[in-house]
């Protein structure tokens, strides 16, 4: 197969040095390949903004909920358009919409809950005669996708009325160009939120609002500098508009006009901070000190190329390249830096803290979403940044412990400087344990274990006022949470991860305790239904529930049906398989399950557009039938992930589905929480090279790789046969070559006669497998 990527564009060392070192512009370091390719050209940020074919789950679940605007790797500021349905989706952008209601400074990529979208800017040629706040949509810009383009760190659109908007960013700041048509009025609206001040060429202020889901308050500050002088200045507060240069209210902002004859293009530099306006000014001065739009765009493009070059794939067609690198791009959007260039950030205790030298504090860490694939992936690829994310979680827990009597737990769904308390389970311990297992070890591991244990053993422990494990008392005394299968299984996964982490720190007694605790799933196995089934507090089984039960945060199965939830025992699949009748019956059940790939959360079939389904295709490995999984994974890649705006099968949830795709394309997946190891499938490309931060590289060769050749015939690791469908990370952590020979028919490789993936290690209270 011919290789599509042939050019090798070397990035200027001077530019890279500026990107990396200038005031912490891009919080990413580590080894990069000697020859960097221009890979940002393959990224299409519009993928995932339109409902996927056949979707019927509602606007919150039908698309990737991603945004197409400008953002730097892990950047604090994400400047992107908000379309008509922005108040219903987290990304703020819905491809079927035909109008843009603003370009706001913060966005979350892929969440199912509306959040962020702070401080929108909106150019208009309409006359503004009244306070525009409540009628902001009146000034919406009609547009066509034919006049829109997006790439990493850059967004452009020309509205139907002739206004052209261009956006580019650094980590904490952005630069916009608003070009107005000749002979037209030129007005810019800034919806600050809570306070706005216009002084000289600066507009500054803040918005005091609440995070998505949990409604915990936060404050975001901004400073915007204009190159062109204002022709007139007005401010509004609530329903009143005046010539005052300051306003404070629940809804306030600025109305700025410019002389289009003298200044048809208006440029504005803006930065944000979660500490103060002064810090926002410092961020702006450090990151975008002048008006060179092209230079900022080039710097951020170079930063993205650095991250994308961590994995270089060869072969395949342009479409597969686009899907792969767009997915890889999305894995680097979250978590986000929260500290300013001076190191300050607002903690979970609402006090100002300063990060240790050389460290970065991160925000937007969704435990339930990222623990399965995203956290292991980022630890594997960028252990330095991943270690900072783990330390960030520890910092938040310690800050919370200092101000709340029952506080000190790890946040379940961390956003800005708060815990939204979103979703269920206890994902943060899994994130920390899995990251540690894949090489992210430079953080306070002892403090992490203390916080983990609070979550797992002390009922009533909170994080930012939210109970970290609801039903923990019953879980510890009964061995399950009544009427809550998904919650029980999530706690079991977390306990298993804590056990692995404790053992890594030499805490054998704690290891044994949490390993035993993780087996609580067995108390919900119904031998008559061969399902994980809800029990009442008295131990009796529910009688009325059926497969494909309704899903709700307070219901038995959360964002998954009973059949989909069955396979959530990744850490003890051999025992689960034995309980449902053995390998042959398990394979037949999986084959039936995957006759539909994205059937929704109420279905008895697969729902690969959501996190509970991520690892299920690799269950085949544990049942001795990896070839079946290889075929299913290729179907998912081909049918559910495309290079179109409708190309994501569900919410991307901070890069979670994207990290699944990247793992699957490389040919393996991190199945077991807290364990550094990979269940093997088959690579999508003829060759992929992973450049690790330690300077080593992993080469993955897919001999005969093609759309039809998805079946593994044999595998060699560093020139020697490898028969198991499981690879410990320790065998790859210092580099190596994994050579696959692929074909169009199933083979016996990795089957029943081959070494199987691991099972639960024995402790005294566990029966032998």
C-alpha angles and dihedrals in degrees: 000000000000117000113240098198104068105144121085109202110189114215117228111261089217092056093047091049090052092048094051104037109028104106093318090298096166114020097218131104139160141092119325130190117281090238115040120202127213095253100152087079089072095056118101110186091190091071108109098024096104128062112271118245113281094010114156103160100101132266093290092060107024097081137038087257087220127143128231099211134109120293135151122226105293087347124175093215118060111179109196142145121266113211132199095284093046091118090062103048135049097228091055093221128095114181097216090059118102101201139057118219097188147328105248127192104232132047140164118224115229106346121145092219125073112249146146117004090146126183107000122205117208127183117207142172091204122107113255110215101156139032103293098203100096090033098043090127089061088075095048116143116237110217146168126228087230087072096047133088135175136185134159107304095001139081131176134179134168111208122219089253091059100258110138120203124194123183133187131164151191123209097285104009142050142202123213134189117200111189115194125203117257118269091017131114114259116215132160124199121203115190100202098174109214108012137009134181128185115201123163107314094340131094113189139164145114145256122223108199143131134269121249117273104359097049094221110157127248136169126221122194129200142189121197123188122196127209094202123061119250117251090201138355129209132163132202134208118191104313098344126091125189145155091261115126094216132052136170123185143115087279119023141142148144134275110205126184128195136194104256092193091061099027114026089161119055118198125197131181115202136178134183137211136181090214110051148324088257090059090047088055090050091050090052094048092049100044108029107018097159144027101264100129094176092053094052091047091049093048093052092044087055090049090052092047089053091056095041091050090064084087119034116187127192131200130016122094132291092265094058090046090053094048092047098047093042088054091047090048091055093053088064097052097078143078095043134211112255103177120092125236089270090056096251125135137160111253133211088269088060090243125123114255133180122223119236115262112281093015133108126211114220136204136190099055109161107195101193093046103043106036097082103057113341098063095048090044095053092045090052094048103032110017092166094060091037090055089054090052090052091048088049090058090049091049092052091050093050092047090051092049089057096060107029127060095221094028131112099090123132113261116254097209111010118199128174101326096327142075111244091193087223126168122357140278128044108283101161096074089051092050091051096044095045093046089051091049091053095051108276097125105137099105139083097288095175092055089047091055091049090055092044091054092050088056094047105037111025114072112215096032110148140197115206087343096308118116104243096210115025111201093020093137091058091042090057097042103034098028093240142046109256115249091358115102097160093048092050092050093047090053090049092053090049092048091051090051091049089051092054091047092049091051091050087057092048095254100137097167091052089045091055093046096053093040089057090045091052090063092069087106088079089068089066098048108114108206093199097052094031087224139111097258135185120257131199121238090261091059097254121133123248109253106191100053119105135190114283091033120184117277127225137141089257097041134095097261117035118212089335140070126242092263093049092047093053093081097053093105094090091154095057106028096140091063093044090050091050091050094053091053108283138287099307093053092043091054092048090050092050091047090055091044093056097049082098119038106191106021097144136253096291095054133101086223132073124297105193092170091078136057101250089067098049100100101032097096089062092054084086087070091061090048092054095250107101092152090068089054092048090058093046092050092051090050090052091049093048101039105034105032117060139157092247127099085257091054102117121076095213146339111333089214101203094324097313098129089039093055088049089055094048092050092047092049090053090051106249144067137205099243104169122064114240093006124113099223142100133226107223126232125151132294120247097211132056088239139008127178119200113201109207124207091242089066095255124118135213115214117202113193120193104192110202091007112173140134091276099037100076097130122098113231097176141341131213125193112202090341097311127104115264113197103174124091087220127073122191112228089230089071091058104030092094095041135269146158122271109193119194125189107204134196143173096252132061118261136195093254113129092003133130093300093052128081107279129221116273128281131206112301113242124257125178096267095048123088118234114266 
